[in-house]
Amino acid sequence: MKFLRWILAISLLCLVLLNISCTTEHKTLTIKKEKFGMVDGKQADLYTLTNAKGMVVKITNYGGIIQTLTAPDRNGRYEDVVLGYDSLEQYVNNSPYFGAIIGRYGNRIARGRFTLNGVEYKLATNNGVNHLHGGIKGFDKVLWQAKPVKTDSTVGLELTYLSKDGEEGYPGNLNVKVVYTLSNENELKMEYTATTDKPTPVNLTNHSYFNFTGCKTDVLNHQLWINADRFLPVDSTLIPTGELRPVEGTPFDFRQPTAIGARINVDDEQLKFGEGYDHCWVLNDWDRTVKLQLSVYEPTTGRFMEMFTDQSGVQFYSGNFLDGSIAGKKGIVYKHRYGLVLETQHFPDSPNHPNFPSTILKPGETYHTVTVFKFGSK
Ligand code: BGC
């Protein structure tokens, strides 16, 4: 009898200890590295960041791509909410910038030309006559140096890259650092820093495609709120005309949360040019501090995301060029408007618009910008 009691006591103790170790494991922030594949004869890795709530963000140092990002629905179920591929090879072969860091210049520069201090620079053109997202081999297609970073309350990945003088036509050696940090509050912070040895345009952002249904349908039912009284109308090649147009009375008014699909097909010249939304919104109250400027809510799952940024603009692209020709993760076919992209940045084509806030970084200055995506459900 005594012996049995001892066995029972020891078993109970084991159970308690096991439980403690599982809980501690779950409560810690972790980062795990694994090989993702080979590119240009070099190894690219995939880093898995996990927080105490169980949110997972996977990032590869190829293009700084966010490959996986899980977010909770209203039943606490975490599901991958970003578009992308399972293998590195697919990213290398054909990716519409899924999850990637965009640079040296986010979005378009008209005809790939700009003049700085009297010198005309010619950039690579890769989007009809225009330069898009840094050119033929932008920051989304290079290998970054990666270093895990950890604090008591966050886990992250620091990525660095030297963009050489003349790369894609840009002047100056640009040292770039992007730090992704995941907190226990389900926030993913992106902090971008850069310095240069010659004046150059810089406009960095991230190009994640979100779908809070977990890619079960398109994003037209997602409700979007943007703190912007004005947007930038474009010409037929998606270059801003230079006007800052009031959103009032247009399908570009998201000052009240509105379904993306509510007005996307109305007869409107700007929507025709973009084949939907593919425009930059001028964020209100821009003072270079990080503040809440946008949110997206998906009613069937209850998932939402809040976007905090210190940037002057956000390019909202409603996945208009997705056409079902790409089978992504788990073979899911990305049909028309299956993802929405929210690129916090300065305005497209700023080097050719003196009335836009300057995007020129000079030697001795430090480019610094922060955007935070915070995920939750209601
Ligand atoms: C641009 C779109 C472009 C897309 C590429 C967006 O940021 O605004 O015009 O087609 O990126 O996937």
PDB file of C-alpha atoms and ligand atoms in Angstrom, residues 96-97 107-108 127 132-133 207 209 238 278 315 317 321 341 343, ligand 1:
ATOM      1  CA  PRO A  96       5.036  39.267 -57.615  1.00  0.00           C
ATOM      2  CA  TYR A  97       7.106  40.494 -54.630  1.00  0.00           C
ATOM      3  CA  ASN A 107       6.863  51.690 -56.346  1.00  0.00           C
ATOM      4  CA  ARG A 108       7.487  53.526 -59.620  1.00  0.00           C
ATOM      5  CA  ASN A 127       7.554  47.841 -65.715  1.00  0.00           C
ATOM      6  CA  LEU A 132       9.290  49.545 -60.331  1.00  0.00           C
ATOM      7  CA  HIS A 133      10.304  48.393 -56.825  1.00  0.00           C
ATOM      8  CA  HIS A 207       5.286  43.841 -49.825  1.00  0.00           C
ATOM      9  CA  TYR A 209      -0.028  40.178 -49.395  1.00  0.00           C
ATOM     10  CA  LEU A 238       0.376  54.270 -62.700  1.00  0.00           C
ATOM     11  CA  ASP A 278      -3.269  50.513 -56.793  1.00  0.00           C
ATOM     12  CA  GLN A 315       0.272  52.260 -51.269  1.00  0.00           C
ATOM     13  CA  TYR A 317      -2.773  47.433 -53.903  1.00  0.00           C
ATOM     14  CA  PHE A 321      -2.837  41.449 -61.201  1.00  0.00           C
ATOM     15  CA  VAL A 341      -0.846  44.776 -50.004  1.00  0.00           C
ATOM     16  CA  GLU A 343       3.045  49.407 -48.461  1.00  0.00           C
TER      17      GLU A 343
HETATM   18  C1  BGC B   1       2.279  47.957 -57.358  1.00  0.00           C
HETATM   19  C2  BGC B   1       1.520  47.252 -58.453  1.00  0.00           C
HETATM   20  C3  BGC B   1       2.347  46.090 -58.888  1.00  0.00           C
HETATM   21  C4  BGC B   1       2.576  45.184 -57.722  1.00  0.00           C
HETATM   22  C5  BGC B   1       3.478  44.057 -58.077  1.00  0.00           C
HETATM   23  C6  BGC B   1       2.429  46.998 -56.239  1.00  0.00           C
HETATM   24  O1  BGC B   1       3.106  47.601 -55.198  1.00  0.00           O
HETATM   25  O2  BGC B   1       1.647  49.130 -56.954  1.00  0.00           O
HETATM   26  O3  BGC B   1       1.257  48.104 -59.507  1.00  0.00           O
HETATM   27  O4  BGC B   1       1.745  45.392 -59.917  1.00  0.00           O
HETATM   28  O5  BGC B   1       3.159  45.890 -56.669  1.00  0.00           O
HETATM   29  O6  BGC B   1       3.083  42.902 -57.519  1.00  0.00           O
END
